[in-house]
C-alpha positions as YAML, in Angstrom:
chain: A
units: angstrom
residues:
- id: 1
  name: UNK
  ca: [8.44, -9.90, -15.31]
- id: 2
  name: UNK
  ca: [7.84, -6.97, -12.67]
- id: 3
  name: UNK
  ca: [6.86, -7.49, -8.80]
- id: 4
  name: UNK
  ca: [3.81, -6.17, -7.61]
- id: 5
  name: UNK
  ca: [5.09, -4.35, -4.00]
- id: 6
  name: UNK
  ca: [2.32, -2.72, -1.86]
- id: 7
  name: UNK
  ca: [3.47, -0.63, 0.63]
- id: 8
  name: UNK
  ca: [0.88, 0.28, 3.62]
- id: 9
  name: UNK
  ca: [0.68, 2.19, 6.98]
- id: 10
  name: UNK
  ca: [-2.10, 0.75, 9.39]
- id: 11
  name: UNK
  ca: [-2.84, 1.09, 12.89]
- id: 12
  name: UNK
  ca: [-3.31, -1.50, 15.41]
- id: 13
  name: UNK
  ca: [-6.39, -2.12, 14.76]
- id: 14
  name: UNK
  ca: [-5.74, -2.62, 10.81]
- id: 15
  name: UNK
  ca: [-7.56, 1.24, 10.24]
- id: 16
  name: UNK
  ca: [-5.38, 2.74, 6.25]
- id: 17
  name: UNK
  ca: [-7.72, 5.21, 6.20]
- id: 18
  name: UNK
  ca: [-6.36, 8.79, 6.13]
- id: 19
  name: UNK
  ca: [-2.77, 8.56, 7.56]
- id: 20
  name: UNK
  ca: [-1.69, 11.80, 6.05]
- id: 21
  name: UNK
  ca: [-3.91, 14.81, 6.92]
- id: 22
  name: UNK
  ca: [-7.18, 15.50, 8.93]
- id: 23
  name: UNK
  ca: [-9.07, 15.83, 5.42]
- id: 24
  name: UNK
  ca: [-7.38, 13.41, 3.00]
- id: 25
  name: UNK
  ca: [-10.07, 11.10, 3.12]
- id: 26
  name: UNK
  ca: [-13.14, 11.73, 5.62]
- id: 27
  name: UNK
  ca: [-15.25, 9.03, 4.39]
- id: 28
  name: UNK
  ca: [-17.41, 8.05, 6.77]
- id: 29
  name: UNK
  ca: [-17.09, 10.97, 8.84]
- id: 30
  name: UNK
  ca: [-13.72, 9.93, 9.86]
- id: 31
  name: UNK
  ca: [-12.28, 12.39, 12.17]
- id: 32
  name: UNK
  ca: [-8.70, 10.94, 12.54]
- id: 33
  name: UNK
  ca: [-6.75, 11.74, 9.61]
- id: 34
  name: UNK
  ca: [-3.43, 12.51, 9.83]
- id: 35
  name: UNK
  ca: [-1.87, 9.50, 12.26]
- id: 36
  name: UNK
  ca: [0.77, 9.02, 10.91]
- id: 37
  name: UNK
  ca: [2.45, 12.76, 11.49]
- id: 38
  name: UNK
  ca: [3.62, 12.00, 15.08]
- id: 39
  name: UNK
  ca: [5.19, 9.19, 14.24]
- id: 40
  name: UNK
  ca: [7.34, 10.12, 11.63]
- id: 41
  name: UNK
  ca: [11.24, 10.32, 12.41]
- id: 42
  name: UNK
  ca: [14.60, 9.66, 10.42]
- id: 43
  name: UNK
  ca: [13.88, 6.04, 10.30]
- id: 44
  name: UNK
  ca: [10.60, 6.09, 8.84]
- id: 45
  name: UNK
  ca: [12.10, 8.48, 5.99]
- id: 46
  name: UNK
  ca: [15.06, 6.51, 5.89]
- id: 47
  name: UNK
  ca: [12.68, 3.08, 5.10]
- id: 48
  name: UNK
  ca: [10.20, 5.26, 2.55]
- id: 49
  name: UNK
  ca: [13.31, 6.73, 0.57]
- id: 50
  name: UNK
  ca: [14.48, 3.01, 0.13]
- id: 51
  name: UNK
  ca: [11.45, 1.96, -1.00]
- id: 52
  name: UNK
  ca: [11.55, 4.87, -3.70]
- id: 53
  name: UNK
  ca: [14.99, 4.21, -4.90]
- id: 54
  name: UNK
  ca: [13.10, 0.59, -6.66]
- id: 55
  name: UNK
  ca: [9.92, 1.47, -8.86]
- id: 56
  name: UNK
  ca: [9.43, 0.99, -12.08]
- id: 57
  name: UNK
  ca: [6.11, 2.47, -12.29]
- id: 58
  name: UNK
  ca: [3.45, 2.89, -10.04]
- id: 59
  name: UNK
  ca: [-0.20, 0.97, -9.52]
- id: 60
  name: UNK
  ca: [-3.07, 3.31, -7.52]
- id: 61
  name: UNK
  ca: [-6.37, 2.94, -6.39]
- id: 62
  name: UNK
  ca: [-8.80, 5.81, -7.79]
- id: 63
  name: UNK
  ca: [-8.96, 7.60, -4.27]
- id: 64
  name: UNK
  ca: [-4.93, 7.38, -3.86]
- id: 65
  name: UNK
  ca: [-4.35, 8.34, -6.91]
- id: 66
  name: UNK
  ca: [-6.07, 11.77, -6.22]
- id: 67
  name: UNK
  ca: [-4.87, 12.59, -3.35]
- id: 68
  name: UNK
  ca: [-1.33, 11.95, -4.55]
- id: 69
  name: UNK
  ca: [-2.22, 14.30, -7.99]
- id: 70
  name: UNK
  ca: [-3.24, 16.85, -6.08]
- id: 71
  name: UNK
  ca: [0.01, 17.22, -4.18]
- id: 72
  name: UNK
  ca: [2.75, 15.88, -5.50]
- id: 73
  name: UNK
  ca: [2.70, 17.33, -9.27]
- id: 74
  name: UNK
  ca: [3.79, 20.32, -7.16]
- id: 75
  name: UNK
  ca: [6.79, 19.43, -5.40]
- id: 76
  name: UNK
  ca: [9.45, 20.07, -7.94]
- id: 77
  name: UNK
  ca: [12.46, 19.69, -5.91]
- id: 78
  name: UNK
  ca: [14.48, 16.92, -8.27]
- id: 79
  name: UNK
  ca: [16.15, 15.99, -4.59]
- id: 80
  name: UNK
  ca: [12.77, 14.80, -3.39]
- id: 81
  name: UNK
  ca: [13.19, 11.29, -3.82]
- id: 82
  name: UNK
  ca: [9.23, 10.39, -3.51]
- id: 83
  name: UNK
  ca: [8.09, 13.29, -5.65]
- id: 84
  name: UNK
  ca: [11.33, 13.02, -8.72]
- id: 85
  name: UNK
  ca: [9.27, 9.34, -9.47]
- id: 86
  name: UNK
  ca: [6.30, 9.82, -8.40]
- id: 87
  name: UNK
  ca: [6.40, 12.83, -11.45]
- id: 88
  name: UNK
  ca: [8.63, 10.98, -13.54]
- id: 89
  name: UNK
  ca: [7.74, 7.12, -13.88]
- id: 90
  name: UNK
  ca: [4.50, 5.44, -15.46]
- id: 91
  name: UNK
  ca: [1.33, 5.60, -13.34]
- id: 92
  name: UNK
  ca: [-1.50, 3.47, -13.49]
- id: 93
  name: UNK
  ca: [-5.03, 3.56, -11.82]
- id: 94
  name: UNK
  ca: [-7.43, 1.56, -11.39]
- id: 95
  name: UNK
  ca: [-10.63, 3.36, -12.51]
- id: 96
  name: UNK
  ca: [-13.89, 3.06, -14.26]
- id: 97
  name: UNK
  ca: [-14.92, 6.37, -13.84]
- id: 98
  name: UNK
  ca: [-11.65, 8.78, -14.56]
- id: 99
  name: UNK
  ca: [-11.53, 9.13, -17.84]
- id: 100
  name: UNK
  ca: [-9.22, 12.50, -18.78]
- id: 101
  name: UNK
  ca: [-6.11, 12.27, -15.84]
- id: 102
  name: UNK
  ca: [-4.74, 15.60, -15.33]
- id: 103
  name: UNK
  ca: [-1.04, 14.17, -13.88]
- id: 104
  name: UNK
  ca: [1.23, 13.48, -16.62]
- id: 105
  name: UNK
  ca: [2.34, 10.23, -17.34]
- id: 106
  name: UNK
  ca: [-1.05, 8.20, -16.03]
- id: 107
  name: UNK
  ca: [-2.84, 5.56, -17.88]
- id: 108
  name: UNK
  ca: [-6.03, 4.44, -17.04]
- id: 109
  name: UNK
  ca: [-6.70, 0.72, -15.99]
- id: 110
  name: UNK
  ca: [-10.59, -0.11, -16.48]
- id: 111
  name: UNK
  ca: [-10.84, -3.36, -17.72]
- id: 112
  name: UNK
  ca: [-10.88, -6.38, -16.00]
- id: 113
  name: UNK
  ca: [-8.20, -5.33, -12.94]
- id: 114
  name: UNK
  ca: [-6.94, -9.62, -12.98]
- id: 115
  name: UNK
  ca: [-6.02, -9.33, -17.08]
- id: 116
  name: UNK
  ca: [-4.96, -5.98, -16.97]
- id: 117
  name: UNK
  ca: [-2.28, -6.19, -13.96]
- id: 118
  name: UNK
  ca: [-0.73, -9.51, -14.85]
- id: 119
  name: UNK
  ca: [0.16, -8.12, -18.00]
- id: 120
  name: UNK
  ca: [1.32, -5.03, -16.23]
- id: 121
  name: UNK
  ca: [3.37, -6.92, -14.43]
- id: 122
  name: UNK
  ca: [4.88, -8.83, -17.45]
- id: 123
  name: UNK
  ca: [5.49, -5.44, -19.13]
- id: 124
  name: UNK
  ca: [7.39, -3.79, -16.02]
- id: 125
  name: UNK
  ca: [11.19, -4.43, -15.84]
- id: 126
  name: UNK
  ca: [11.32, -3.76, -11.74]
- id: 127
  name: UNK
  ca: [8.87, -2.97, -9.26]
- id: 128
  name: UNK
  ca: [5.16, -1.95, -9.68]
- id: 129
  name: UNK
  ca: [4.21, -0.45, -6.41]
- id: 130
  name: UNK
  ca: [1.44, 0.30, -4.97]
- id: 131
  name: UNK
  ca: [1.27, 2.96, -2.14]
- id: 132
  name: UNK
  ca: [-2.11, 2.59, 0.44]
- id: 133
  name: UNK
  ca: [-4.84, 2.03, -2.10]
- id: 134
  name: UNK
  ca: [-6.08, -0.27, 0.75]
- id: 135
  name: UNK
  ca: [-9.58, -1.56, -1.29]
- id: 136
  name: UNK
  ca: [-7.32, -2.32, -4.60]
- id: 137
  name: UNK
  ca: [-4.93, -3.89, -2.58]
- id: 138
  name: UNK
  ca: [-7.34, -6.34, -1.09]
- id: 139
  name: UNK
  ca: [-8.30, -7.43, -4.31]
- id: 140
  name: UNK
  ca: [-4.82, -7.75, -5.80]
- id: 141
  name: UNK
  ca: [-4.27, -10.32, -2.43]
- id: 142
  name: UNK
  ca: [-7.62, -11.71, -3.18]
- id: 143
  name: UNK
  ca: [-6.18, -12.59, -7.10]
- id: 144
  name: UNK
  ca: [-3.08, -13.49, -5.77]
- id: 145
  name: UNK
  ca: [-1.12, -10.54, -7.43]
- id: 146
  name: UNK
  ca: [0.65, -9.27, -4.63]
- id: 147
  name: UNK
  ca: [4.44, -10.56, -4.55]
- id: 148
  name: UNK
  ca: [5.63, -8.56, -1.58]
- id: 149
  name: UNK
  ca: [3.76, -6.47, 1.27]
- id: 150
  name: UNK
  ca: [5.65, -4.12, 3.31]
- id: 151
  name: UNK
  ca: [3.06, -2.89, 6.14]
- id: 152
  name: UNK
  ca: [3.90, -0.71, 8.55]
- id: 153
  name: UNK
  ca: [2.35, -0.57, 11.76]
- id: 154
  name: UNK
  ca: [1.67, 2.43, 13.79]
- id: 155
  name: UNK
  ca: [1.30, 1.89, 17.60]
- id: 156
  name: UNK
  ca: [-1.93, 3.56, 17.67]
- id: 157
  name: UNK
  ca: [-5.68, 2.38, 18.01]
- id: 158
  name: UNK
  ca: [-8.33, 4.47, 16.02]
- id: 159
  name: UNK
  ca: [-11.85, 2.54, 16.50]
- id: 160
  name: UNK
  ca: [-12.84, 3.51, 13.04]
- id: 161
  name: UNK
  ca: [-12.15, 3.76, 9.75]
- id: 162
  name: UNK
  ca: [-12.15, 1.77, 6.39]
- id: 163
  name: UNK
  ca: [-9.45, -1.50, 7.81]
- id: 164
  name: UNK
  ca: [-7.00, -3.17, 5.44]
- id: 165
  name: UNK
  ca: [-8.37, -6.69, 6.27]
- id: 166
  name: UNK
  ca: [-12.01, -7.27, 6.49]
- id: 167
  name: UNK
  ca: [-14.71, -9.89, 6.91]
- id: 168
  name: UNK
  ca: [-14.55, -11.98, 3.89]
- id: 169
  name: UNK
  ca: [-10.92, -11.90, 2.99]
- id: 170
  name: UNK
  ca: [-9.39, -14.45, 0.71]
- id: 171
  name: UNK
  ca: [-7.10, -16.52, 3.51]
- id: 172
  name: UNK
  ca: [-3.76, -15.98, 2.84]
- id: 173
  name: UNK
  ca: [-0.43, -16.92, 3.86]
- id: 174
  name: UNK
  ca: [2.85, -14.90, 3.75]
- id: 175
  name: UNK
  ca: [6.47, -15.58, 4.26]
- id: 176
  name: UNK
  ca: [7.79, -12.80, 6.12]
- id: 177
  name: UNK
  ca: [10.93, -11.79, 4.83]
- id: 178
  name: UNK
  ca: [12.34, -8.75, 7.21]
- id: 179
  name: UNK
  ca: [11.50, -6.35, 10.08]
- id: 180
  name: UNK
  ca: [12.58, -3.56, 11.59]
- id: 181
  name: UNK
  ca: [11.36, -0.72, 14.35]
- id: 182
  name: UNK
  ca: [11.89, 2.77, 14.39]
- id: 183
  name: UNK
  ca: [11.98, 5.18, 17.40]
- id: 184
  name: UNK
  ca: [8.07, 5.87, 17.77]
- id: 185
  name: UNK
  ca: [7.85, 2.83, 17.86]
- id: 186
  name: UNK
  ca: [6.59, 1.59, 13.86]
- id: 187
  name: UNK
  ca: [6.82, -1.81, 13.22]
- id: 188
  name: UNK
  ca: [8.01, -2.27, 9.83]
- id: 189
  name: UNK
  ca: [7.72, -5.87, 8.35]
- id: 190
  name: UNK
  ca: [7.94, -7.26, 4.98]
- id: 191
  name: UNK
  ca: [5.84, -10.34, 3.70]
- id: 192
  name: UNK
  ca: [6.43, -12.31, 0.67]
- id: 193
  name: UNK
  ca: [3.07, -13.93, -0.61]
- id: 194
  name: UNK
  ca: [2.90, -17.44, 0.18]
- id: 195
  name: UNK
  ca: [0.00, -19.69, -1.00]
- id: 196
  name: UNK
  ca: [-3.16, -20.33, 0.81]
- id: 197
  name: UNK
  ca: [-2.93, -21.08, 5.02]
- id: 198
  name: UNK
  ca: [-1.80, -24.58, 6.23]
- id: 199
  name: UNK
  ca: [-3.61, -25.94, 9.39]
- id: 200
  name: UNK
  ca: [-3.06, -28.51, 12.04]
- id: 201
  name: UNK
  ca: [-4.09, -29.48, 15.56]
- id: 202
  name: UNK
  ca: [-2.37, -29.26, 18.57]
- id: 203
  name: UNK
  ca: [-3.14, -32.99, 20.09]
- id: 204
  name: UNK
  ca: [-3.24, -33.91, 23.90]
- id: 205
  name: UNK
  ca: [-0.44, -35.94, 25.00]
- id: 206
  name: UNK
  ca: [-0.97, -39.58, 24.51]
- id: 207
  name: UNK
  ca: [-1.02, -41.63, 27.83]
- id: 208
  name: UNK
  ca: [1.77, -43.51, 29.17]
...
């Protein structure tokens, strides 16, 4: 059985929305698209081009999925470690309304999303990842489908924009598993899912 792995940039104040280019996603009238570009170095590429060297086919929310067809289908350098599987491997999205993909190699996923990725998962030999896709994301965590999250957090604060965690989010408790910081300062950690939260109470000292 496969591993559901999500990767995800976010600001500061949790904002997915957009990191790649001032219009990639203006929902909203978002105005900050594009975040991510300063940031980038030779250990951000170093961490995505890991990441890459793993799938064994690839999960997408509708909106993801789009923007990635409309760019990546045209990178054809077999170097390019993103774009060779990105063309090359399965892709699913989740969608009720696509119904004729234009990328090849993409399979719709419009039944129940709970039924439909657990056996996705039991058919994948590898990873299934999931790049941003923040809204699918939160309901794979919320079904408790989600093996590993790498986030990556960019040392900016945006004030707007559709956040990864919102009000009303199943609570949720991970194991984190490794971390790492480049030189603009990304924080890249890596949770393994862990159950539900555990509580307690921090007591006063008893008297003498």
């Amino acid at each position: 059985m496969g591993k559901l792995v999500s990767t995800l940039f976010v600001t500061l104040d949790g904002v997915y929305q957009a990191p790649g280019g001032r219009e990639e996603d203006t929902r909203g009238g978002f105005e900050h698209g594009g975040w991510v570009f300063p940031y980038a170095d030779g250990d951000f590429g170093k961490f995505i081009a890991g990441v890459f060297e793993r799938p064994a086919a690839f999960l997408l929310g509708r909106r993801t999925y789009d923007i990635f067809a409309s760019y990546w289908p045209k990178v054809t350098d077999p170097a390019d470690p993103v774009a060779a599987k990105l063309n090359a491997l399965p892709k699913y999205v989740a969608s009720s309304t696509l119904t004729d993909p234009e990328w090849a190699g993409t399979t719709v996923v419009s039944g129940d999303l709970g039924k439909e990725v657990t056996a996705l998962k039991e058919r994948t030999d590898g990873e299934l990842q999931v790049h941003g896709s923040g809204a699918l994301v939160r309901s794979l965590l919320a079904l408790g489908l989600v093996d590993t999250l790498h986030l990556m957090t960019f040392p900016v604060v945006l004030g707007s924009g559709h956040r990864l965690f919102t009000e009303g989010a199943v609570p949720t408790r991970f194991k984190h598993t490794g971390g790492s910081s480049t030189s603009t300062g990304v924080a890249i950690n890596s949770y393994d899912l862990a159950g539900r939260p555990e509580y307690g109470t921090f007591g006063l000292p008893e008297d003498a």
